[in-house]
Short mmCIF file of C-alpha atoms in Angstrom, two decimals:
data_model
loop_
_atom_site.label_atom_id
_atom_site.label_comp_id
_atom_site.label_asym_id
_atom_site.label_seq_id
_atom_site.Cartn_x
_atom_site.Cartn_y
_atom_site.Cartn_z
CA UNK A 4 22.11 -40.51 18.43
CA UNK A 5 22.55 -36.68 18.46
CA UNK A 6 20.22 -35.22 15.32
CA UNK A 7 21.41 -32.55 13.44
CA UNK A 8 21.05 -29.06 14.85
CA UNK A 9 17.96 -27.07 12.95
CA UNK A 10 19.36 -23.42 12.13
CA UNK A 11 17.98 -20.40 14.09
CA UNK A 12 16.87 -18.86 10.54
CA UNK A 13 15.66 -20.63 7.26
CA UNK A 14 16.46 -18.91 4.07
CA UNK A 15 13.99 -18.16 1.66
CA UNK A 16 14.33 -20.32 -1.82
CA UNK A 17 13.67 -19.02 -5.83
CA UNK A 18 10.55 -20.85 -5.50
CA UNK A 19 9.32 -19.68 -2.09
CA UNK A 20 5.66 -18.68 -2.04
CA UNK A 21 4.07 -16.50 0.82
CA UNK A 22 3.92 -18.07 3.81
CA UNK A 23 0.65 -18.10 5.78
CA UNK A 24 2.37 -16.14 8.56
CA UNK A 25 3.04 -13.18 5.97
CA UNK A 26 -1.00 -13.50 5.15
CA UNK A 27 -1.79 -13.26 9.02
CA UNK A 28 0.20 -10.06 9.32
CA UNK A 29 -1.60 -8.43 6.39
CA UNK A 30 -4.51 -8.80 8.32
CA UNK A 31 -3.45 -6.18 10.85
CA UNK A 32 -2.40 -3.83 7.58
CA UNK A 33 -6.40 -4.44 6.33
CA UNK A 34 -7.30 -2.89 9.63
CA UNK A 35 -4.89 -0.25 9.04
CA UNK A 36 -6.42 0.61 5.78
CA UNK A 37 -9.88 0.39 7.05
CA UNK A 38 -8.79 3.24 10.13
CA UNK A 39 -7.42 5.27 7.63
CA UNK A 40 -10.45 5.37 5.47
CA UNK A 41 -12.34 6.11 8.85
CA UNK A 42 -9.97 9.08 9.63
CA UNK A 43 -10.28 10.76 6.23
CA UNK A 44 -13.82 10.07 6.26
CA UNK A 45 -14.46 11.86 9.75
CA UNK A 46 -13.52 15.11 8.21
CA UNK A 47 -13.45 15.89 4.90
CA UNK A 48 -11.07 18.71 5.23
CA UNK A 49 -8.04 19.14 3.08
CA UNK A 50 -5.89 19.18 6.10
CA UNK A 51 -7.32 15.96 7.47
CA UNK A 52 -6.77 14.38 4.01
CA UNK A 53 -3.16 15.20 4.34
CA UNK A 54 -3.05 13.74 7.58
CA UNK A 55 -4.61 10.28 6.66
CA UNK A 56 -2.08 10.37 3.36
CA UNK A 57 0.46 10.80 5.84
CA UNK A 58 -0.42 7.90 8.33
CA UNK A 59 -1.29 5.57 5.54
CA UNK A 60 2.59 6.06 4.45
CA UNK A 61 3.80 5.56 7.73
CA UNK A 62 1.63 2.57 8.05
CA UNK A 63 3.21 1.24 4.09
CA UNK A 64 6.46 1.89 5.34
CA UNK A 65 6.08 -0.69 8.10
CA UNK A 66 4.68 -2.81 5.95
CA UNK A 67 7.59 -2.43 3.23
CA UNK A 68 10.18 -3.55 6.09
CA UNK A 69 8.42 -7.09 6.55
CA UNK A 70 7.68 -7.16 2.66
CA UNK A 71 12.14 -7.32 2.16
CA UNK A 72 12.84 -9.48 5.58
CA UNK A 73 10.30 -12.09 4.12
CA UNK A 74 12.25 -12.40 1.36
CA UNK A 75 15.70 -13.30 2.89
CA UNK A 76 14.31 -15.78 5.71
CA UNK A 77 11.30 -17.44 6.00
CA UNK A 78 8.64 -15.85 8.29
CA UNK A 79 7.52 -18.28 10.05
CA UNK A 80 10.30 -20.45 10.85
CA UNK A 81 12.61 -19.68 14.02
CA UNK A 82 12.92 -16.06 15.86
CA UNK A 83 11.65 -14.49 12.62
CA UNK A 84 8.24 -15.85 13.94
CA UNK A 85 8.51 -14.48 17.21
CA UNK A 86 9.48 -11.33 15.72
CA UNK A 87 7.10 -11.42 13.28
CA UNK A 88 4.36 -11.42 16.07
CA UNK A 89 5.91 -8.96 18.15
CA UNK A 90 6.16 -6.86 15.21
CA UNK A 91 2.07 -7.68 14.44
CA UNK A 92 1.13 -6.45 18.01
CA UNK A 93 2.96 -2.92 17.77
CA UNK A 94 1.26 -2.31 14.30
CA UNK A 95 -2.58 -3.33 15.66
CA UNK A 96 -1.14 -1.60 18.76
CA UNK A 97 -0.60 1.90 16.14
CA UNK A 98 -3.87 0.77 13.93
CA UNK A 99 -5.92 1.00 17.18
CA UNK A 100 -4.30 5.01 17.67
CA UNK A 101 -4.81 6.11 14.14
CA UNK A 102 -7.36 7.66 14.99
CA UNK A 103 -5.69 9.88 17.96
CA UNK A 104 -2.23 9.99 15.98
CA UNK A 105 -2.42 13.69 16.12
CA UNK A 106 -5.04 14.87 18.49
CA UNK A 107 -5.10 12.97 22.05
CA UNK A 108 -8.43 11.96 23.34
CA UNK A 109 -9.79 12.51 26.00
CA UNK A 110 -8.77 9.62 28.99
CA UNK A 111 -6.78 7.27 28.23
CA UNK A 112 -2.80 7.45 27.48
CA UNK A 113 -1.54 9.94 25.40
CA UNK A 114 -2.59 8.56 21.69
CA UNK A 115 0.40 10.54 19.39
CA UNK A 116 2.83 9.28 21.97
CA UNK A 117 1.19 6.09 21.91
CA UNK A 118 1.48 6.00 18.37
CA UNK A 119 5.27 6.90 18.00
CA UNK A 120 6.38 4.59 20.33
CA UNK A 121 4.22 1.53 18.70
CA UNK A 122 5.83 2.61 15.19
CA UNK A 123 9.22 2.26 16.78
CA UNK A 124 8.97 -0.66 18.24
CA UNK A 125 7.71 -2.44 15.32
CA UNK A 126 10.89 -0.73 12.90
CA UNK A 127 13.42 -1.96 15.91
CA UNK A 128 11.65 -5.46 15.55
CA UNK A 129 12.75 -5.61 12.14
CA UNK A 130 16.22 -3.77 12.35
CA UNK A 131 17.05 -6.65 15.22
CA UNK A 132 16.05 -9.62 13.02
CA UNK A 133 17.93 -8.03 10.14
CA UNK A 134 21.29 -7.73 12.23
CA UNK A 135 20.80 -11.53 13.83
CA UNK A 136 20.08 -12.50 9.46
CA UNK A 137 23.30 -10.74 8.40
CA UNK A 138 25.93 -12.29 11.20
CA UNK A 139 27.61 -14.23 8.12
CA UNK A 140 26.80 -11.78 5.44
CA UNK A 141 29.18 -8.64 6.07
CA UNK A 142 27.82 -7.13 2.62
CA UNK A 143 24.06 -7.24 4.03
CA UNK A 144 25.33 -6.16 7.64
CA UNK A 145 26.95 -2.99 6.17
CA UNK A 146 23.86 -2.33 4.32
CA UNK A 147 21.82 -2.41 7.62
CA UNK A 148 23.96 -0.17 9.07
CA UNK A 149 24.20 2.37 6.33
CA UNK A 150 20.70 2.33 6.29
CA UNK A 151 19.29 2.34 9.78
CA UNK A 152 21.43 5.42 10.56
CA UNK A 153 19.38 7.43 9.07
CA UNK A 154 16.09 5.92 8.86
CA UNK A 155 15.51 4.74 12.71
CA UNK A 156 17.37 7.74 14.13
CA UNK A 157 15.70 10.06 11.88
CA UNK A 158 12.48 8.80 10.71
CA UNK A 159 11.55 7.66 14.36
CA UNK A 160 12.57 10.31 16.53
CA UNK A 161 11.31 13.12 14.14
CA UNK A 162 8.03 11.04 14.81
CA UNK A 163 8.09 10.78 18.55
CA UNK A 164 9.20 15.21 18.90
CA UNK A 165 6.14 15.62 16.32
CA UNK A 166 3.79 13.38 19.26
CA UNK A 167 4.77 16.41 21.42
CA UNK A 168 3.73 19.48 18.95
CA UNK A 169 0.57 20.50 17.13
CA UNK A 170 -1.03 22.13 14.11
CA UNK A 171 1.50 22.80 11.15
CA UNK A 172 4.29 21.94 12.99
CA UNK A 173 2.97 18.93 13.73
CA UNK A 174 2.24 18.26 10.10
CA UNK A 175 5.68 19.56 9.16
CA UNK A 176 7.50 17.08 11.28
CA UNK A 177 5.67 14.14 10.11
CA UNK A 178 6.35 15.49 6.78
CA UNK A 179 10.23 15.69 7.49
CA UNK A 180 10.35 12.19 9.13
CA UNK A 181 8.58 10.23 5.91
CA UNK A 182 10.24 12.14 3.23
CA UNK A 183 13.64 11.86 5.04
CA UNK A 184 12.83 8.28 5.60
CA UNK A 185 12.18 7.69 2.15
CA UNK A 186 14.54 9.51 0.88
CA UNK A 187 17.30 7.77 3.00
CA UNK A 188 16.47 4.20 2.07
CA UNK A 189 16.72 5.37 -1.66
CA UNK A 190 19.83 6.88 -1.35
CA UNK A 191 21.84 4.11 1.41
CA UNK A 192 22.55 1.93 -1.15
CA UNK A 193 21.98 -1.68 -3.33
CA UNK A 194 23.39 -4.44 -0.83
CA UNK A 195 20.30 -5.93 -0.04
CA UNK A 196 19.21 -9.45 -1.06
CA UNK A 197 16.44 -10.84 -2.85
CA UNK A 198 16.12 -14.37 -2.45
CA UNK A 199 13.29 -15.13 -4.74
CA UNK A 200 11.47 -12.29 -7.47
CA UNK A 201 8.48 -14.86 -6.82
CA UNK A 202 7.95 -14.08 -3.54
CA UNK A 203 8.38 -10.71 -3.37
CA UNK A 204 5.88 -9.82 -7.08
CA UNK A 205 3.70 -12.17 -4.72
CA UNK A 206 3.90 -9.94 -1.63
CA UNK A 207 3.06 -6.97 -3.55
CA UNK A 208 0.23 -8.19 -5.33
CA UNK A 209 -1.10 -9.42 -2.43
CA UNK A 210 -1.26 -6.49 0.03
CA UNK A 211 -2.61 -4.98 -4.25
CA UNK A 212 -5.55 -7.17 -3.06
CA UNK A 213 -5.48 -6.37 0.42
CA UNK A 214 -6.20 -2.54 -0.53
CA UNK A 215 -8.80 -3.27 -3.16
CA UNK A 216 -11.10 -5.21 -0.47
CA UNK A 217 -10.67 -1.99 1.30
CA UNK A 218 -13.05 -0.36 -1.14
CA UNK A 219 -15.61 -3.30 -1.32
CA UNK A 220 -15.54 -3.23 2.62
CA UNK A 221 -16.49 0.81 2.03
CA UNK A 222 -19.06 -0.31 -0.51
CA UNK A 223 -20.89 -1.87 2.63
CA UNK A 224 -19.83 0.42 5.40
CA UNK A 225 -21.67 2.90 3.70
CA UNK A 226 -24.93 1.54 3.26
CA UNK A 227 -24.98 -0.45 6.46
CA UNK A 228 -28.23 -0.29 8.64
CA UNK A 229 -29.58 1.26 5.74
CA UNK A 230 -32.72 -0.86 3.67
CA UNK A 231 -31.78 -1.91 0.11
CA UNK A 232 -33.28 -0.28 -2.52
CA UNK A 233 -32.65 0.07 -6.35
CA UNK A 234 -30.02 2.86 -5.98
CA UNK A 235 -28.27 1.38 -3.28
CA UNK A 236 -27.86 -2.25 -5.49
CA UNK A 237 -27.23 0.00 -8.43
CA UNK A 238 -24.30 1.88 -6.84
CA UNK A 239 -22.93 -1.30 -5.06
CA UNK A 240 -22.24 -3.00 -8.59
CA UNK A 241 -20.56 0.27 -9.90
CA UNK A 242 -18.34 0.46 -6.52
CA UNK A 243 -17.85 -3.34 -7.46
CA UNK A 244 -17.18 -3.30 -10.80
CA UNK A 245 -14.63 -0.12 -10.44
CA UNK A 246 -12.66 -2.10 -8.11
CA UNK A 247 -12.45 -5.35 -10.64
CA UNK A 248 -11.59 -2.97 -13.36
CA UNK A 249 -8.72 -1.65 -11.10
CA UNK A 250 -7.48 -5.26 -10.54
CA UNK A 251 -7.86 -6.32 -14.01
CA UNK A 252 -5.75 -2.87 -15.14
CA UNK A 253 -2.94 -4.36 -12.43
CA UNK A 254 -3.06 -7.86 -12.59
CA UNK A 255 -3.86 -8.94 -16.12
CA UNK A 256 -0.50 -8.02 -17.51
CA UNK A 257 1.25 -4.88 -16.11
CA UNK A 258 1.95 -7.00 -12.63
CA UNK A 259 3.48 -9.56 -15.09
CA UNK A 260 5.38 -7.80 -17.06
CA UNK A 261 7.53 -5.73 -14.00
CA UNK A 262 7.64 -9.34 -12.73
CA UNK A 263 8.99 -10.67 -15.60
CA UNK A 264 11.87 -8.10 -15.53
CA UNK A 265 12.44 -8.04 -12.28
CA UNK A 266 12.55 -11.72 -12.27
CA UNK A 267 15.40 -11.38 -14.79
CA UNK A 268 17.17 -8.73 -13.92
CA UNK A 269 20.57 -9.52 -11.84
CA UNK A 270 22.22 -7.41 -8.90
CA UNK A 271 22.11 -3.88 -8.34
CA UNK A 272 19.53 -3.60 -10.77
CA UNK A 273 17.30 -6.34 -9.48
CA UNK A 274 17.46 -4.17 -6.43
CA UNK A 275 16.54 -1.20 -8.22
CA UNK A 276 13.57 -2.91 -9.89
CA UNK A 277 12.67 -3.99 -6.04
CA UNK A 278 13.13 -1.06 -4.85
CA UNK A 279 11.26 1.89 -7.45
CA UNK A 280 8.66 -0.39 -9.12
CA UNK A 281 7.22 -1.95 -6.13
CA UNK A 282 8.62 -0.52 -2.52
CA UNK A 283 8.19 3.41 -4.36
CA UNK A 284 6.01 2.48 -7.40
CA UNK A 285 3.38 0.65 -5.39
CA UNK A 286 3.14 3.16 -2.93
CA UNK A 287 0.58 5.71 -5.38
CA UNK A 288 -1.36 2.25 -6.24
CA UNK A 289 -2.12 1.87 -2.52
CA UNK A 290 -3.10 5.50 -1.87
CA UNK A 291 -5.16 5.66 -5.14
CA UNK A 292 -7.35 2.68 -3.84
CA UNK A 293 -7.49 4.04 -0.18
CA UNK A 294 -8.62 7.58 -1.56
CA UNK A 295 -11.27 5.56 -3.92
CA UNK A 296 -12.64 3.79 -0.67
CA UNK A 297 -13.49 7.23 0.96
CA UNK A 298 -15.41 8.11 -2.60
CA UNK A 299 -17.32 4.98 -2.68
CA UNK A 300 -18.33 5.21 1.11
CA UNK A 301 -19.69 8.93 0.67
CA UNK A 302 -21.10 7.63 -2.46
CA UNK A 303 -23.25 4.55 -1.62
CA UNK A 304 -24.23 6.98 1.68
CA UNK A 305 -25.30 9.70 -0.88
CA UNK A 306 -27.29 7.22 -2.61
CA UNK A 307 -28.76 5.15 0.16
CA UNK A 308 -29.91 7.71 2.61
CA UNK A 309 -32.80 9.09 1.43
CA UNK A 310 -33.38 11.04 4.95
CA UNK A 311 -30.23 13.23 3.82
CA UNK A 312 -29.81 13.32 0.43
CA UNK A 313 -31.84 13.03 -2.67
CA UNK A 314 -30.47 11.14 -5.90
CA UNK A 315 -29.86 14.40 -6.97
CA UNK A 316 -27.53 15.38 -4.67
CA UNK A 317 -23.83 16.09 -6.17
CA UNK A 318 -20.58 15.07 -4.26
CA UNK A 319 -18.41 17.47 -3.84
CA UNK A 320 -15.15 18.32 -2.54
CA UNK A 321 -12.10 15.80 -1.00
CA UNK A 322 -14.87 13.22 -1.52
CA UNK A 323 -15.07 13.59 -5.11
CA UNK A 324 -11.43 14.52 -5.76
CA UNK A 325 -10.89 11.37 -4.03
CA UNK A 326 -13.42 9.15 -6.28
CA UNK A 327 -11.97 10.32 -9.16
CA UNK A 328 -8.29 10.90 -8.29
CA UNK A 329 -7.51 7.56 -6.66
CA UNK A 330 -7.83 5.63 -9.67
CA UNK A 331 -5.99 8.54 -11.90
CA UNK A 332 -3.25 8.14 -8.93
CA UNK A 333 -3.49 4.12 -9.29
CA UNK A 334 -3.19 4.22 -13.17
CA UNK A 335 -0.38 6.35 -12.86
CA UNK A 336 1.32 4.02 -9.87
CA UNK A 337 0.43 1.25 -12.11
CA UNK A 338 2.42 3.44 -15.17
CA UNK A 339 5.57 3.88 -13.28
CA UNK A 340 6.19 0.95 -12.09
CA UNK A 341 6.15 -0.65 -15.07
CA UNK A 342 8.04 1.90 -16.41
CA UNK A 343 10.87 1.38 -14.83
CA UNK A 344 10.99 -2.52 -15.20
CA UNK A 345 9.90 -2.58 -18.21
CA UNK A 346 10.92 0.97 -19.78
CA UNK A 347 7.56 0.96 -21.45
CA UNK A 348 4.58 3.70 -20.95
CA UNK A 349 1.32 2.62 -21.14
CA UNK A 350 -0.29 5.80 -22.96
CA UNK A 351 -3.86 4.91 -23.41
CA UNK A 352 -3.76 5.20 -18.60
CA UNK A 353 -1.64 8.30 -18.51
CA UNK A 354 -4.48 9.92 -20.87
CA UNK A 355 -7.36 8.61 -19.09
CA UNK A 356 -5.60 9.50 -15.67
CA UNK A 357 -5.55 13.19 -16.89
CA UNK A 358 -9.30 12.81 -18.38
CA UNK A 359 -10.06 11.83 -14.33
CA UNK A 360 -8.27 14.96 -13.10
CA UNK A 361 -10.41 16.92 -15.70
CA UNK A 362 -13.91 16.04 -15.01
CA UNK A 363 -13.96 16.57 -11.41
CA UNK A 364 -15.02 20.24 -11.99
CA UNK A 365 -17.82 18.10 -14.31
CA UNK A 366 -19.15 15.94 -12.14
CA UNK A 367 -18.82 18.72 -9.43
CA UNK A 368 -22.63 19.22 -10.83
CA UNK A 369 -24.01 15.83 -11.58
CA UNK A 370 -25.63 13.44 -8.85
CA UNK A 371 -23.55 11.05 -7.26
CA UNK A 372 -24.49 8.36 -9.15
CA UNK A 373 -24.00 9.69 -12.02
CA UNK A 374 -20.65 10.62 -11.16
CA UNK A 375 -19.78 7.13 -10.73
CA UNK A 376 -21.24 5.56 -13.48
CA UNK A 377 -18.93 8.45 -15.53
CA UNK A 378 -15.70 6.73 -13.54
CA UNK A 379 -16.57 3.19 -14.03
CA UNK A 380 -17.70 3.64 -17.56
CA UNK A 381 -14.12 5.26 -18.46
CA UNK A 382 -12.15 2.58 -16.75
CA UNK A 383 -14.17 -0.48 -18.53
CA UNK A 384 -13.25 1.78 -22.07
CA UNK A 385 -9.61 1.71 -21.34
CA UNK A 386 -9.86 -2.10 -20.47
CA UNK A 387 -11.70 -2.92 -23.93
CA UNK A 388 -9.23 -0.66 -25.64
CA UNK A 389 -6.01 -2.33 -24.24
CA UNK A 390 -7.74 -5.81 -24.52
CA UNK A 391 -8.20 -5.56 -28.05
CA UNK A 392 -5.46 -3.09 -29.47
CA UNK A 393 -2.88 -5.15 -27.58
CA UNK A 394 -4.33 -8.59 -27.80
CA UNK A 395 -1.25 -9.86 -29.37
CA UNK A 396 0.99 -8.63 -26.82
CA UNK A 397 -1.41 -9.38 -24.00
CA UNK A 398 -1.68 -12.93 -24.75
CA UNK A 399 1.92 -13.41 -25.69
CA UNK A 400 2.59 -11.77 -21.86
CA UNK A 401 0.36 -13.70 -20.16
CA UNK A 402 0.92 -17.35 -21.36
CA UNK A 403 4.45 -17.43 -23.17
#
C-alpha cells in the first residue's frame, strides 16, 4: 500500500504558535544584539553609535524576513528547515563580523566583505524559499518579484560596494542601502499573506523579550569579575526593574490591543497593520532597548569599579543619551505602533518620552546612580498612572 505523499511545505494555521525552530534562530539574533551592544560600547563616539544603529537594522531586517516566511509555512517542517538553518549559519556567520563590519582586522579574511556576503546569503535563503512557497500562488509570486527587485539588487549590492570604501562614504552607502531597502518593501505593495495574526503578535513579542534580556545580560557584563558590594546590588535592581517596567509598558496592554486589531483587520489592511505597527513600528522598540543596554553596562561599571570611578562620578555623553533615550525611543515605538492599529495615542508616554529627552542635560551633573534611579523612578510613575487612570479600560483589554 502506497501512503499518501507528505507535501514539500506545511502551511501555517490561525492557531499556529511559534515553533521551536523559530526560538532556535532567535538565539543567533540574541548574539547579534549582544555584538552590537559590544560595538557601541567599544567607542563611545557619535560616529560609532551611528554605526552600531546601522548594523543593528541590518541585523532586524534579516530578522523581519524569517518573522513573514514563518507565517506562511511552518519552519520547521520540509526545505523551510533546511533553509531555515542555512539561513541561521550566515547570520552567526555576520554576528561573528560585527565587530569588523567596517574596519578589517588585522589577519584573517576581509571582515566588511565577509560581512556583505553573509547578509546576502542569508536574504537569498529567504527570497528562494519564498519563490518555491508561491509556485501555486501567482498573487504572492508577483509580490516576490515586485519586491526583491529592489530590495536584493539594491539593498545587497549597495552593501557589498560599501565593504570596499571607508569613512563617510562608507557610512553613506550603508545609509543608502537600509533606507532604500526600507523604503522599497513599504512601497512594493500589499500581496503578502498572513496566515495567522497569532503567530506573527507572537513573533514580535518574542524577539520584544529577546531584546530586553539584552539589557539584563549588560546588567552583568558590566559588573563581571568585579566583587559585589551595596552599589553594585543597588544598581543591578534599578537596571532590573527598568527593564520589567519596559515590558510591563509593552506587554500589559499596548501589545494586546495592536493584536487585537490586527487580528481583526482583513486584507490590505491586515497587511498594513503587519507591516507599520510591527515590521516598522517595532523597529524604535528594539533600538530603544539596545541603546538602554549600553547605559546600563557603563552604569553598573560606573558604580562597581571603585579603582576608576567614585559614586560620584556623572555619565556623560552617548552613554547617557543612550540610558535615557532608549526608553524615550521605546515609549515612542511602543506609541506608534499602536497608533496605527489602534488609532489611539497614549499621551501620558509621549510626555514622559519628551521629559527623558529633557533631563539628560540634568543628569549630565548627577552621579550615575542617581541618574538611574531618576529613569526608573519616572517609568514606575507612568505605570501607576496608566494602571489606575485606565483601570477600566485596562482590565476590559486584557480579559474581555
Amino acid at each position: 500500500m502506497i501512503g499518501t505523499r507528505r507535501p514539500r511545505f506545511r502551511p501555517v494555521t490561525a492557531d499556529s504558535s511559534v515553533t521551536q525552530l523559530e526560538l532556535f534562530f532567535d538565539l543567533v539574533i540574541v548574539f547579534a544584539f549582544t555584538m552590537v551592544t559590544d560595538l557601541a560600547a567599544h567607542d563611545t563616539t557619535a560616529v560609532n553609535a551611528l554605526r552600531a544603529v546601522l548594523v543593528l537594522a541590518l541585523m532586524w531586517w534579516l530578522w523581519i524576513a524569517y518573522s513573514w516566511l514563518g507565517n506562511v509555512v511552518r519552519a520547521d517542517e520540509g526545505p523551510a528547515r533546511v533553509g531555515m538553518f542555512v539561513a541561521m549559519g550566515g547570520a552567526f556567520l555576520a554576528a561573528l563580523t560585527i565587530p569588523e563590519a567596517f574596519t578589517d582586522l588585522p589577519g584573517g579574511w576581509f571582515g566588511p566583505l565577509v560581512f556583505a556576503i553573509a547578509y546576502l546569503i542569508v536574504r537569498l535563503v529567504h527570497v528562494g524559499l519564498f519563490w518555491a512557497i508561491s509556485a501555486d500562488d501567482p498573487q504572492l509570486r508577483g509580490q516576490l518579484l515586485r519586491w526583491a527587485l529592489g530590495s536584493i539588487t539594491v539593498g545587497t549590492t549597495l552593501l557589498v560596494v560599501a565593504a570596499m570604501t571607508s569613512g563617510v562614504v562608507q557610512i553613506v552607502l550603508w545609509i543608502a542601502a537600509i533606507a532604500g531597502d526600507m523604503l522599497w518593501t513599504w512601497a512594493a505593495g500589499t500581496d503578502w499573506r498572513i496566515n495567522s495574526a497569532k503567530h506573527f503578535a507572537e513573533r514580535y513579542g518574542l524577539i520584544v523579550i529577546v531584546a530586553l534580556g539584552e539589557s539584563i545580560v549588560s546588567i552583568g557584563i558590566g559588573v563581571a569579575g568585579l566583587p559585589i558590594s551595596w552599589p553594585i546590588a543597588v544598581g543591578s535592581m534599578l537596571g532590573l526593574a527598568v527593564s520589567g517596567l519596559l515590558w510591563w509598558l509593552y506587554f500589559d496592554v499596548a501589545a494586546i490591543s495592536i493584536e487585537h486589531a490586527f487580528a481583526h483587520a482583513r486584507g490590505a489592511h491586515q497587511i498594513k497593520i503587519a507591516q507599520n505597527s510591527y515590521t516598522y513600528g517595532h523597529f524604535p522598540m528594539i533600538v530603544g532597548v539596545i541603546a538602554l543596554s549600553l547605559g546600563l553596562k557603563k552604569v553598573l561599571y560606573y558604580v562597581g569599579d571603585a579603582s576608576h570611578h567614585t559614586l560620584t562620578d556623572a555619565l556623560y555623553g552617548i552613554p547617557l543619551a543612550a540610558l535615557y533615550g532608549g526608553p524615550a525611543l521605546f515609549l515612542l515605538g511602543v506609541v506608534v505602533a499602536k497608533y496605527y492599529a489602534v488609532k489611539s495615542v497614549s499621551v501620558g508616554r509621549v510626555v514622559v518620552a519628551v521629559a527623558l529627552f529633557a533631563l539628560i542635560p540634568v543628569a549630565a551633573n548627577l552621579p550615575a546612580l542617581a541618574s538611574l534611579s531618576i529613569l526608573c523612578a519616572l517609568l514606575a510613575g507612568l505605570v501607576i498612572w496608566e494602571t489606575v487612570h485606565f483601570a477600566q479600560p485596562r482590565d476590559r483589554i486584557r480579559h474581555a
